[in-house]
Each structure stands twice: as C-alpha cells, then as structure tokens.
PDB file of C-alpha atoms in Angstrom:
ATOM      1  CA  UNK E   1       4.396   8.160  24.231  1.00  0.00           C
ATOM      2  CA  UNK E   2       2.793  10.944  25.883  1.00  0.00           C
ATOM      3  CA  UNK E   3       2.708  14.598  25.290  1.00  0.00           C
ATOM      4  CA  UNK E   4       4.893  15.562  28.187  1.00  0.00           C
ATOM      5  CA  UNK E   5       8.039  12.505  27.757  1.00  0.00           C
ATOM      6  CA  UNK E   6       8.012  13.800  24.351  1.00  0.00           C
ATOM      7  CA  UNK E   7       8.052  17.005  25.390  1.00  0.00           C
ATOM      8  CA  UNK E   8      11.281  16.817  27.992  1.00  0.00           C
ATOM      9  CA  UNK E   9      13.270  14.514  25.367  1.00  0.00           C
ATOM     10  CA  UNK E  10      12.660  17.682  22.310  1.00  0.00           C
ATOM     11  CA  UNK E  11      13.880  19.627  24.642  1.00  0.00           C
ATOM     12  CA  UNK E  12      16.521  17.474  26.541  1.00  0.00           C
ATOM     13  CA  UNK E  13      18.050  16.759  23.122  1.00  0.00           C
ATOM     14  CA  UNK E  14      17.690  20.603  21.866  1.00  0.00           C
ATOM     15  CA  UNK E  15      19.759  22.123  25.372  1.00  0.00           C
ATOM     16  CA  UNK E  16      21.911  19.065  25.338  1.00  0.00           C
ATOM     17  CA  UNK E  17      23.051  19.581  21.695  1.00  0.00           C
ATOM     18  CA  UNK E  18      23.471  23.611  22.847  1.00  0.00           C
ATOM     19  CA  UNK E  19      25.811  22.682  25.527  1.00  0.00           C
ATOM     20  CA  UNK E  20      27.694  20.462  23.788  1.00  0.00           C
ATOM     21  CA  UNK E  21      28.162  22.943  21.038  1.00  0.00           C
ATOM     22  CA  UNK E  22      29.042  25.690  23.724  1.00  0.00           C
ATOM     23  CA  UNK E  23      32.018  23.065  24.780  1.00  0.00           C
ATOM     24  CA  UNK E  24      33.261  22.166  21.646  1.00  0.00           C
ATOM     25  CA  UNK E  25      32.895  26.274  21.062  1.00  0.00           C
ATOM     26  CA  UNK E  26      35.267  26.835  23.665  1.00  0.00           C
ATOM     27  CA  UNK E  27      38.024  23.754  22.419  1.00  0.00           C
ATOM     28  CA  UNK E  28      37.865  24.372  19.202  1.00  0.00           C
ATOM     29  CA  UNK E  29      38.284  28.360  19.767  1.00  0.00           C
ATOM     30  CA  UNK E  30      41.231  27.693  21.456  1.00  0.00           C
ATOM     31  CA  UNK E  31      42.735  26.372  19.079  1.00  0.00           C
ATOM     32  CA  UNK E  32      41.954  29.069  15.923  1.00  0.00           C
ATOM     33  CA  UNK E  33      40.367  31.736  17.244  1.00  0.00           C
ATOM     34  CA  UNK E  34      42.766  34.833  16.930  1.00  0.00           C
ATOM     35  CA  UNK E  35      43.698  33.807  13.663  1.00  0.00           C
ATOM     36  CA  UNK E  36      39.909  33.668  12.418  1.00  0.00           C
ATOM     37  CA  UNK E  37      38.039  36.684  13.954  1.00  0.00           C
ATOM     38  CA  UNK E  38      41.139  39.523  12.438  1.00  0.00           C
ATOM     39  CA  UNK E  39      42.153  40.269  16.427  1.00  0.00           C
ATOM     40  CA  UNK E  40      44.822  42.338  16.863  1.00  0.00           C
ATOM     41  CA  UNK E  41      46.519  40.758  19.862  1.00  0.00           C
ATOM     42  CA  UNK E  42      49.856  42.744  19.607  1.00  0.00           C
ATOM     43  CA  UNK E  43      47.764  45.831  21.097  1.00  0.00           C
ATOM     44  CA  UNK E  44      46.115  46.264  24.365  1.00  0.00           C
ATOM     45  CA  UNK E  45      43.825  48.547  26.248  1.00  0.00           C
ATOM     46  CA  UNK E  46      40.451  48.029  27.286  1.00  0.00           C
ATOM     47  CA  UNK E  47      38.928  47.866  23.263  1.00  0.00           C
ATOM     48  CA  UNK E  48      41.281  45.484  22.027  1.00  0.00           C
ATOM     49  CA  UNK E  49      39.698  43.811  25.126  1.00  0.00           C
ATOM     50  CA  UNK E  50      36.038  44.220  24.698  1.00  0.00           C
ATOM     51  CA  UNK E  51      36.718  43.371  20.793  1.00  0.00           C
ATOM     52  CA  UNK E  52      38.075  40.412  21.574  1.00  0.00           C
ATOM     53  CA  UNK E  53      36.117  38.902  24.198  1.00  0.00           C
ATOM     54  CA  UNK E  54      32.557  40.631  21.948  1.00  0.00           C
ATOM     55  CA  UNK E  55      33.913  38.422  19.314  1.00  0.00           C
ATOM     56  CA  UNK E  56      34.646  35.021  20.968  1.00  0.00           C
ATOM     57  CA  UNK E  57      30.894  35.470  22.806  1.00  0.00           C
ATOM     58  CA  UNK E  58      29.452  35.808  19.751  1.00  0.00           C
ATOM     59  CA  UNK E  59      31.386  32.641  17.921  1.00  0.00           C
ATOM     60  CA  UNK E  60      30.771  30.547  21.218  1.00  0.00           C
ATOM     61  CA  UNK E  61      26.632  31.423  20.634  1.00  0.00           C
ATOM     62  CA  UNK E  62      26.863  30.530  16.857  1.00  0.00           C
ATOM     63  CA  UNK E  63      28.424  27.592  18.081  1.00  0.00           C
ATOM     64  CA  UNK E  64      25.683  26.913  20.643  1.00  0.00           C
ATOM     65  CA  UNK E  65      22.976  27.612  18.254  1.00  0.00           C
ATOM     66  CA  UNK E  66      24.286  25.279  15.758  1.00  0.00           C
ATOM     67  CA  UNK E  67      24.171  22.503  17.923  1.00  0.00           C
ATOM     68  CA  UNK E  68      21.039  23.321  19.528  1.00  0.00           C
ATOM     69  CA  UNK E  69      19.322  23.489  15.728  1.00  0.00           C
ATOM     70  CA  UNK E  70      21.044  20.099  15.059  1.00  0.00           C
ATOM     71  CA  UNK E  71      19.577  18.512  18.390  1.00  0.00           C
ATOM     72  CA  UNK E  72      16.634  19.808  17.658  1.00  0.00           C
ATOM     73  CA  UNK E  73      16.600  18.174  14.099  1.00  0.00           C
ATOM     74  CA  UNK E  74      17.434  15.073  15.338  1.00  0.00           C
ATOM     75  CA  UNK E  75      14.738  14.855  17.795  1.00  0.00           C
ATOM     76  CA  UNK E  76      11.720  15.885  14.882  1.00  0.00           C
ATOM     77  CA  UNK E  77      12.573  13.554  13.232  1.00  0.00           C
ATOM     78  CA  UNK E  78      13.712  10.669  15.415  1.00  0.00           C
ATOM     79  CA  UNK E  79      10.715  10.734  17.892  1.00  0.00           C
ATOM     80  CA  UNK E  80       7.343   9.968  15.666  1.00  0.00           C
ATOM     81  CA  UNK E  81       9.664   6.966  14.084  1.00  0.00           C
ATOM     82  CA  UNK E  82      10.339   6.042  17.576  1.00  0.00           C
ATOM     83  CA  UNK E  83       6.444   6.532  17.805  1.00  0.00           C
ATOM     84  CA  UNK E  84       5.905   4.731  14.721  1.00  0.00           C
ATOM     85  CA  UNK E  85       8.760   1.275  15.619  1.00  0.00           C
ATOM     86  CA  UNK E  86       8.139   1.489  19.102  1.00  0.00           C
ATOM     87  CA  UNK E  87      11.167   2.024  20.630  1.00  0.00           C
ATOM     88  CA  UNK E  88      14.636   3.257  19.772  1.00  0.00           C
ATOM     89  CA  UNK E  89      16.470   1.499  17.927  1.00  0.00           C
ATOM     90  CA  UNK E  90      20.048   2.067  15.364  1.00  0.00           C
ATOM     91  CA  UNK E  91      18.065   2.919  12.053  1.00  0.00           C
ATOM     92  CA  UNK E  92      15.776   5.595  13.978  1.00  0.00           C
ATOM     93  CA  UNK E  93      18.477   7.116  14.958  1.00  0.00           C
ATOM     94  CA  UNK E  94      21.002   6.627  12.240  1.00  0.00           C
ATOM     95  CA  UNK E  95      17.993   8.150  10.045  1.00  0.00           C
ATOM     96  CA  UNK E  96      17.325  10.606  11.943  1.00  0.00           C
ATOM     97  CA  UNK E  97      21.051  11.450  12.923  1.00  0.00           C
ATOM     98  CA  UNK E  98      21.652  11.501   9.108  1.00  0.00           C
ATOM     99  CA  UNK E  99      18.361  13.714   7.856  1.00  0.00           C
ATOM    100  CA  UNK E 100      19.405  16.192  10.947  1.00  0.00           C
ATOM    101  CA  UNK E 101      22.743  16.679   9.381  1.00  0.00           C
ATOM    102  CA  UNK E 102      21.648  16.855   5.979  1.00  0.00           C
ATOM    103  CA  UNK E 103      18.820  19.696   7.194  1.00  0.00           C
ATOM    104  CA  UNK E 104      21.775  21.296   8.437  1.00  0.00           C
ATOM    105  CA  UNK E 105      23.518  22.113   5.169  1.00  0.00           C
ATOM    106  CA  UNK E 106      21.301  21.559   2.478  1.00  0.00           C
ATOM    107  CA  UNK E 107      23.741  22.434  -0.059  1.00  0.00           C
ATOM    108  CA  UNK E 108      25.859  19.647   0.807  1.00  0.00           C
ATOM    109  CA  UNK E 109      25.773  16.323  -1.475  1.00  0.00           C
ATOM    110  CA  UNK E 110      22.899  14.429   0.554  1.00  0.00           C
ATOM    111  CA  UNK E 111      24.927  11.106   0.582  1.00  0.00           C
ATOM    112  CA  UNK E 112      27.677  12.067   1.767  1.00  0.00           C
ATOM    113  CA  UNK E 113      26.279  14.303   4.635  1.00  0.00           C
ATOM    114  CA  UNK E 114      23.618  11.432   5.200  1.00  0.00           C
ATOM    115  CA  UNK E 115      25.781   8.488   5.536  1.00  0.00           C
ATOM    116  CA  UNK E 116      28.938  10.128   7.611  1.00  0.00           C
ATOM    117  CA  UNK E 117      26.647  11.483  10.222  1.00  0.00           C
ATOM    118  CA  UNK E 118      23.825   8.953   9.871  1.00  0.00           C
ATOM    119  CA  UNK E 119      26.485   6.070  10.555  1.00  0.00           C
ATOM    120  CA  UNK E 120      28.250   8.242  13.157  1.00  0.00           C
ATOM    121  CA  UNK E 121      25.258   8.466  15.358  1.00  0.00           C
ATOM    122  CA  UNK E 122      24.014   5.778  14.396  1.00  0.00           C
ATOM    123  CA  UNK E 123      26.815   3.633  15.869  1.00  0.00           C
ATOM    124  CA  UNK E 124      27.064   5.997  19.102  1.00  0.00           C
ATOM    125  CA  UNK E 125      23.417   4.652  19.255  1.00  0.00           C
ATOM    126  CA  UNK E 126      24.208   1.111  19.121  1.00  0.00           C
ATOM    127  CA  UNK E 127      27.338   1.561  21.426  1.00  0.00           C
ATOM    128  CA  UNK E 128      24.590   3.235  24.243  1.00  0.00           C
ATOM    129  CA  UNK E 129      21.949   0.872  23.164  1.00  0.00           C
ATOM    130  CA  UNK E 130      23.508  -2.641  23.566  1.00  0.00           C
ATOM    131  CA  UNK E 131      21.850  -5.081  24.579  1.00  0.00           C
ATOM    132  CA  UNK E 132      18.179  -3.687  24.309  1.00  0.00           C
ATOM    133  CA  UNK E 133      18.336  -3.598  20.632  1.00  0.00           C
TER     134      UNK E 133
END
C-alpha cells in the first residue's frame, strides 16, 4: 500500500468510528440521560438549561472520543496485517476488531473482550466482504 491510501483509511476509520459514536451518543442518551448526569428537570430557567445541555455535550464528546480511539485501534492494528496477507480478509479484521476492543479496556478478561468483539466484527467483515474472500 502506499503512504497516502493508508493514510485516508487511519483516518477514514478514526472519523468514521467518531461519528458513529456521536450517533449512538445521541440514541442511547435518549434513552438514560436525565437519570445518569443528576439533572434536575422539575426546575427551569436558563441554568437548569445550560446545565443540562453542558452536560449532554460533554457525554455526546466522550461518546465520540470513544469511538474515534476504538476506530483508531482497529485500523493500527488491522492495516500492516493487511500489509503483511495482502488484502483484507475475516481474521485481519476479526484480530484486529478483537485487540481494538481489548486495548479499549484493558482490565477486562482478554477472552472475553477478544472473542465478543473480535467475532462481532469479524462477521460484519465477512457479511461486507462476500465473495472476495
């Protein structure tokens, strides 16, 4: 591969995962937000206001961030084995999916973390794959 195609696909991967993690940031806030950030939603006026919408910024960032840092995992690791094989393929990217979520939370029991997401992504990869694999 060359510099610049690996390049755009760290970074395609990296503001993809962000975005993705700034939607699921906004679905999954919908659901639990007030209930997790200590809002008082009973009161208004402008600083119950700024509180709130201060607060749900700041959890739809962390969100973003997470994602992006995940993406950005992923795409370390998965592009010199892609350099390495040759092309894409499900065990790149099940590898790579799993290390990335490991990397994530370190604390976590490796298998477990390594297997759910490795197979998870893994299988989106063979799903967006077929046929060339």
């Amino acid at each position: 591969m060359e510099r610049t195609k690996i390049a755009m696909k760290l970074t395609m991967m990296t503001v993809g995962s962000a975005v993705f993690g700034f939607g699921m940031g906004i679905f999954m806030g919908s659901f639990e937000y007030n209930m997790t950030m200590g809002i008082d939603t009973n009161r208004g006026g402008w600083s119950q206001v700024r509180q709130h919408y201060f607060g749900y910024w700041r959890f739809l960032k962390k969100q973003s961030l997470h994602f992006a840092r995940f993406g950005l995992y992923i795409g370390l690791i998965e592009v010199p084995m892609e350099i390495i094989v040759g092309k894409p393929n499900f065990l790149t990217i099940g590898f790579a999916g799993g290390m990335a979520a490991w990397l994530q939370n370190i604390r976590a029991p490796f298998i477990a973390t390594f297997l759910g997401s490795g197979g998870f992504i893994g299988g989106i990869s063979l799903y967006m794959n077929r046929g060339s694999d």
